[in-house]
Short mmCIF file of C-alpha atoms and ligand atoms in Angstrom, two decimals:
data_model
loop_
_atom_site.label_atom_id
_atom_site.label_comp_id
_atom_site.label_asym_id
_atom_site.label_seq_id
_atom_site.Cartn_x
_atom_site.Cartn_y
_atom_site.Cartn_z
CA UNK H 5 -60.55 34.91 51.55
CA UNK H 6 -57.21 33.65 51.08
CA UNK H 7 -56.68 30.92 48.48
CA UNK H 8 -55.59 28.34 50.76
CA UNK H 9 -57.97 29.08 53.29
CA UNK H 10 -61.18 28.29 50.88
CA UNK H 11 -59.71 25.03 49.69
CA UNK H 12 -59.27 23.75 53.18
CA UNK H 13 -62.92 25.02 53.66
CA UNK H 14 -63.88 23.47 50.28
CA UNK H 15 -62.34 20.12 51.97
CA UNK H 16 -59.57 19.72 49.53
CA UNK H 17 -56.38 18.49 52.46
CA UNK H 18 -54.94 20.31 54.68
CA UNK H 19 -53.23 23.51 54.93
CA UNK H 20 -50.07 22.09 54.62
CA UNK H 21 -51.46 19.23 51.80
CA UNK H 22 -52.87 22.32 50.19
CA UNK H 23 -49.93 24.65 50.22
CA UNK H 24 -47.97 21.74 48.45
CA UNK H 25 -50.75 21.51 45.82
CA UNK H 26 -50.70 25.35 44.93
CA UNK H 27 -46.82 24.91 44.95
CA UNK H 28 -47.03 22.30 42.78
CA UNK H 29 -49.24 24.05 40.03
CA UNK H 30 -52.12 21.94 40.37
CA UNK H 31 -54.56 24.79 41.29
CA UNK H 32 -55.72 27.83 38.86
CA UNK H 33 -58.04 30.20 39.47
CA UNK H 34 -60.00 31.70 37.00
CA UNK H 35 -57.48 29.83 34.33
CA UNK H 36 -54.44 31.37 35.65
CA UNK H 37 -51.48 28.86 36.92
CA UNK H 38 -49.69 31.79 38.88
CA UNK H 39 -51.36 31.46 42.19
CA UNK H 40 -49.95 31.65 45.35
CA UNK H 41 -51.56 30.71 48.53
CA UNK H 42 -51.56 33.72 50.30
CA UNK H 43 -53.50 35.39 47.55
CA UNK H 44 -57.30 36.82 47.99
CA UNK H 45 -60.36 35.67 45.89
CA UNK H 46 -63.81 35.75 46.18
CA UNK H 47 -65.08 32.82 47.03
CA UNK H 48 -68.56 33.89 45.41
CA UNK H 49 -67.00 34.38 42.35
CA UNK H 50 -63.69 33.03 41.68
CA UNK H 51 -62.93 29.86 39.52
CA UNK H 52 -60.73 27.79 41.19
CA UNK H 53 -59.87 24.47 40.29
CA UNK H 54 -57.81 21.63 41.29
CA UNK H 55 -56.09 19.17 38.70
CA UNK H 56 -58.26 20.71 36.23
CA UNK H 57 -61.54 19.77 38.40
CA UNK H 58 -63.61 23.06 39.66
CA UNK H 59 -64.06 23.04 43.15
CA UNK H 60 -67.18 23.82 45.01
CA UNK H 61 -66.65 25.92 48.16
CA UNK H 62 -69.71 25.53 50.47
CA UNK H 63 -69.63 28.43 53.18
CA UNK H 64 -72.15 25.94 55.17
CA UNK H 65 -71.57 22.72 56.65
CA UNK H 66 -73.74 19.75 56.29
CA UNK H 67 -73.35 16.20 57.82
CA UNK H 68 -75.98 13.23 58.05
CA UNK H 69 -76.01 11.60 60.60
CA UNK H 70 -77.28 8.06 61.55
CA UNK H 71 -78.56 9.00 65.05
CA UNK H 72 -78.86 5.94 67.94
CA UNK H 73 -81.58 5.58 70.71
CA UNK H 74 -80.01 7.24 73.92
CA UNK H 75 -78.32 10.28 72.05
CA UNK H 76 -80.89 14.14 72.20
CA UNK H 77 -81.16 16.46 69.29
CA UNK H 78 -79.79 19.17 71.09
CA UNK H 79 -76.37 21.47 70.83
CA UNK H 80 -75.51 20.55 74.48
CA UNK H 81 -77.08 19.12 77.59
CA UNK H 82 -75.79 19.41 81.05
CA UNK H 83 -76.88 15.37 81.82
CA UNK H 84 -77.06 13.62 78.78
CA UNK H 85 -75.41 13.13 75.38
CA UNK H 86 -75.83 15.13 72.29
CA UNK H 87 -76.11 14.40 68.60
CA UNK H 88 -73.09 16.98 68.88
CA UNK H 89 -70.99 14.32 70.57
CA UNK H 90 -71.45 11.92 67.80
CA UNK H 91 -69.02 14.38 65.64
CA UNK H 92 -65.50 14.19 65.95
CA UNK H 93 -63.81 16.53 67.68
CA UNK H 94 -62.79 18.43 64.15
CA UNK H 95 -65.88 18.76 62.74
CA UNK H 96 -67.68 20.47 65.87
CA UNK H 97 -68.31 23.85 65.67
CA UNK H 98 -70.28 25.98 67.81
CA UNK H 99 -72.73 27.05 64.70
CA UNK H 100 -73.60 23.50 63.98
CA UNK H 101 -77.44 22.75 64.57
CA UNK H 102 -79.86 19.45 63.91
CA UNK H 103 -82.56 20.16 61.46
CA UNK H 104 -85.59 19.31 63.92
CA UNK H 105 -86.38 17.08 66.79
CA UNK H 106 -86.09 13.73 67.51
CA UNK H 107 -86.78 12.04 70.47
CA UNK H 108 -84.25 10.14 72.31
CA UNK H 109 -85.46 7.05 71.23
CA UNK H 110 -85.93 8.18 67.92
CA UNK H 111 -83.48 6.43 65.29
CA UNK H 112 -82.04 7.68 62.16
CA UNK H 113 -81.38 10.62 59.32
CA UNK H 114 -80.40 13.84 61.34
CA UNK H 115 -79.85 16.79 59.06
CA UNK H 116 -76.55 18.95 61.13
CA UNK H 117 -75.96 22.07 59.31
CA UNK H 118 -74.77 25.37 59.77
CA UNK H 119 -77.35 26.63 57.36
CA UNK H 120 -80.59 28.56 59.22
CA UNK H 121 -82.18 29.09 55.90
CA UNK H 122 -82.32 25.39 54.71
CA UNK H 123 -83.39 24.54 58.19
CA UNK H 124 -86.22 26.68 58.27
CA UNK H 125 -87.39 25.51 54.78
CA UNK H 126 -87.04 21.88 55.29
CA UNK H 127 -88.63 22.62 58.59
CA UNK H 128 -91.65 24.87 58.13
CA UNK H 129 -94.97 22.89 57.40
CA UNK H 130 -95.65 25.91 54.92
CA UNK H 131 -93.01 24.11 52.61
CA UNK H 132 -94.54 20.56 52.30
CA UNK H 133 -91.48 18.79 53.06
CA UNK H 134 -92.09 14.97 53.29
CA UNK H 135 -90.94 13.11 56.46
CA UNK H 136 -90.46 9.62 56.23
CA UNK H 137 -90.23 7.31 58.85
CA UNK H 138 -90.70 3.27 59.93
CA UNK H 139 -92.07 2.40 62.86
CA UNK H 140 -93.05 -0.82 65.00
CA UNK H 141 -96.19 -0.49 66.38
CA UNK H 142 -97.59 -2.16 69.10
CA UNK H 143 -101.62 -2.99 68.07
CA UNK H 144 -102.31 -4.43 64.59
CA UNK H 145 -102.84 -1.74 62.14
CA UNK H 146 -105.55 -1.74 59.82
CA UNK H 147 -106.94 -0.30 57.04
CA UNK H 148 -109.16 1.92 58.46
CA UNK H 149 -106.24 3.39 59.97
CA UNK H 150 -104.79 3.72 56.88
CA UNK H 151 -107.72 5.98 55.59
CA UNK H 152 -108.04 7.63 58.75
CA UNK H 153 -104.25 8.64 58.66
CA UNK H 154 -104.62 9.66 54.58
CA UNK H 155 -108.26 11.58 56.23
CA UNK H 156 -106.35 13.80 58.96
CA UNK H 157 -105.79 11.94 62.14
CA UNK H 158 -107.13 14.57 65.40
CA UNK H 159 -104.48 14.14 68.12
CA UNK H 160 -106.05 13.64 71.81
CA UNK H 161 -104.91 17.77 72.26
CA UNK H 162 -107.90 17.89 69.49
CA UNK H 163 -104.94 19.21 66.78
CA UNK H 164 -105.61 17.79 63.44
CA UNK H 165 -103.11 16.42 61.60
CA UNK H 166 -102.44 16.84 57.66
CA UNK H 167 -103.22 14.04 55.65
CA UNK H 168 -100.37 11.32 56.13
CA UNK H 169 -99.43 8.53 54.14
CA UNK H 170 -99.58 5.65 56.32
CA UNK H 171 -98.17 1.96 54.67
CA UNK H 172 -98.51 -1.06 56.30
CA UNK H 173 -95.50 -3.27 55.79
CA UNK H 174 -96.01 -5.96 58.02
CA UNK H 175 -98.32 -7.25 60.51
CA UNK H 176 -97.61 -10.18 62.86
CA UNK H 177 -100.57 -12.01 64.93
CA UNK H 178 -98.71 -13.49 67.72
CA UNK H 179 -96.60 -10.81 68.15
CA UNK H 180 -99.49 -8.42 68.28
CA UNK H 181 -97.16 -5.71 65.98
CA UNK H 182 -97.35 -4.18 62.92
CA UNK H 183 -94.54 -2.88 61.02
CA UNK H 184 -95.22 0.43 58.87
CA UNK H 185 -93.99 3.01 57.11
CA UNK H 186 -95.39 6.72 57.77
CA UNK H 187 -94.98 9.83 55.31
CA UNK H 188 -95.91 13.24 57.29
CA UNK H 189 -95.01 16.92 56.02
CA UNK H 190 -95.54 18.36 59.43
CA UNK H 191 -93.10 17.79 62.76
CA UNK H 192 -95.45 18.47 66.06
CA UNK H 193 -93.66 17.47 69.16
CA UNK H 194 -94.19 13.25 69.43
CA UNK H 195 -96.20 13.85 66.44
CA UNK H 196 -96.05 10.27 65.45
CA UNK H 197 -96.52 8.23 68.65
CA UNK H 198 -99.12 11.39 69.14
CA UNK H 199 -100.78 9.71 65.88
CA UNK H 200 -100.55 6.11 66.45
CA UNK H 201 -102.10 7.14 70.44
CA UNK H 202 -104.75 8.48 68.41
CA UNK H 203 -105.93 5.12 67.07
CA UNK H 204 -105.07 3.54 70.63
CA UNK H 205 -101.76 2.14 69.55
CA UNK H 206 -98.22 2.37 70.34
CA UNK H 207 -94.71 3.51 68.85
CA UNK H 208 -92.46 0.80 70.16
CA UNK H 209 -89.69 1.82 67.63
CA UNK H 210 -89.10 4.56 65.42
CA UNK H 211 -86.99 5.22 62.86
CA UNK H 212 -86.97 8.07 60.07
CA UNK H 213 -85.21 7.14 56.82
CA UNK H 214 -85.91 10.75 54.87
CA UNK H 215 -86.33 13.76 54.66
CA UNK H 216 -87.19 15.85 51.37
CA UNK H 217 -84.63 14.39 48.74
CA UNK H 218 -82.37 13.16 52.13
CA UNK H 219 -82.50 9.54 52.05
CA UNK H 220 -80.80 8.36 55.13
CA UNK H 221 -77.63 6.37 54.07
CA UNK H 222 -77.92 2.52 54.94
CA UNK H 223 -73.76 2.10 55.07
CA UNK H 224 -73.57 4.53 57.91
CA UNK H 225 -73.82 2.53 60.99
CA UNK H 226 -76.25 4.31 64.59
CA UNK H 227 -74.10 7.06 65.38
CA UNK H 228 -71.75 7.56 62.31
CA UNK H 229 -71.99 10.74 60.10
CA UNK H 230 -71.16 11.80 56.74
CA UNK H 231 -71.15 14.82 54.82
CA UNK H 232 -73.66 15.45 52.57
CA UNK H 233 -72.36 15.42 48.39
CA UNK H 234 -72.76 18.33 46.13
CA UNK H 235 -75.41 16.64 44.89
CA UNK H 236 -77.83 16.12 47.70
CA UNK H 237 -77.05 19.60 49.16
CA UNK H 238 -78.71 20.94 45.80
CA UNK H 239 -81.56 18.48 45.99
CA UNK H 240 -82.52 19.59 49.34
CA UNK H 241 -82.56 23.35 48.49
CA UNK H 242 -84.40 22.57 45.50
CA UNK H 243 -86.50 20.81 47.89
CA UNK H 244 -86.50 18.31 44.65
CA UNK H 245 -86.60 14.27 45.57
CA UNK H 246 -83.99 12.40 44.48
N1 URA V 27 -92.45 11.78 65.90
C1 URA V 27 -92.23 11.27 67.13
O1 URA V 27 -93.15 10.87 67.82
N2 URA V 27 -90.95 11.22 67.56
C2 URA V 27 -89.90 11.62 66.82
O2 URA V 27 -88.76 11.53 67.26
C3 URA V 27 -90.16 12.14 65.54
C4 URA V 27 -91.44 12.21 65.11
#
């Protein structure tokens, strides 16, 4: 790959910001100052850095994203919109994905990625991957719903879910709600208003706030996106929490 081509990749400025930059002197590669842009490296191999800082080319994208209610998780849709169309218009790409299923209604951390193989582990039940969400529930929980979640709750389709850890955070009387927190390693369709129908109560808002070692990020506002750091890309595909 050409020089100047992985450090746009790499996110460094733009082709033009970049040529400067090699022009300049500030980038080596493997310790050598005599680059040029139009040079080849591998970008598996090569040591290229920038003001003396290595830089850390990631062939994948990654982006969290705090989805709103109203938006599907979903590449495209001929009637409504797409987590897709919460992107700008430069960051869109065609091999872009969300890493599992949320309702429309559904709030929250949306994994988008270009990256099939940390999609399937983050998504396959096989891998234990914790799924965190909040909810407001319509019913008062109780604990006997808390040891029936931590038991396996059976869904009314008779599927039995894994253990869950089910926390109640807050429970108001006149309201008739209860506001909880839900850990789950599995990702059925609906799985958890599936669970709270179980006990004959209902999801009235749903937001999930992690996944693995991805903690959504409380300064992005519904509907703004970030890329993920060098930092919680390796968490994740350490499948490590944070
Ligand atoms: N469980 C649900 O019921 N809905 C979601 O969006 C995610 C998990």
């Amino acid at each position: 790959m050409r020089l100047d081509k992985y450090l746009v990749e790499a996110r460094k400025g733009s082709r033009k910001e970049i040529q400067s930059m090699i022009k300049k002197g500030y980038v080596t590669v493997n310790g050598s100052k005599s680059v040029v842009a139009k040079q080849q490296i591998r970008e598996d191999e090569a040591k290229v850095c920038l003001l003396g800082q290595p830089v850390f080319y990631q062939k994948n994208h990654y982006y969290l994203l705090n989805k709103p209610a109203g938006v599907i998780s979903a590449t495209e849709d001929k009637s409504d919109r797409t987590v897709m169309d919460c992107l700008s218009k430069s960051d869109q790409r065609d091999d872009l994905f969300p890493v599992g299923r949320l309702d429309k209604d559904t709030e929250g951390l949306l994994l988008l990625t270009t990256d099939g193989v940390l999609a399937h582990q983050l998504l396959s039940p096989k891998k234990h991957v914790d799924k965190e969400y909040q909810a407001t529930i319509h019913g008062i929980v109780t604990e006997e719903d808390v040891q029936n979640f931590s038991a396996g709750i059976r869904l009314k389709d008779d599927f039995l879910c894994k253990s869950a850890s089910l926390t109640i955070l807050k429970i108001s009387e006149e309201k008739g709600e209860s506001n909880i927190s839900l850990v789950i390693q599995e990702g059925k369709f609906h799985q958890v208003k599936r669970m709270f129908e179980a006990v004959n109560k209902k999801v009235i808002y749903l937001k999930i706030v992690r996944m693995g070692s991805l903690v959504l990020d409380e300064a992005l506002g519904l509907g703004e996106y970030r890329p993920l750091t060098q930092e919680e890309i390796l968490l994740l595909k350490k499948n490590k929490k944070s």
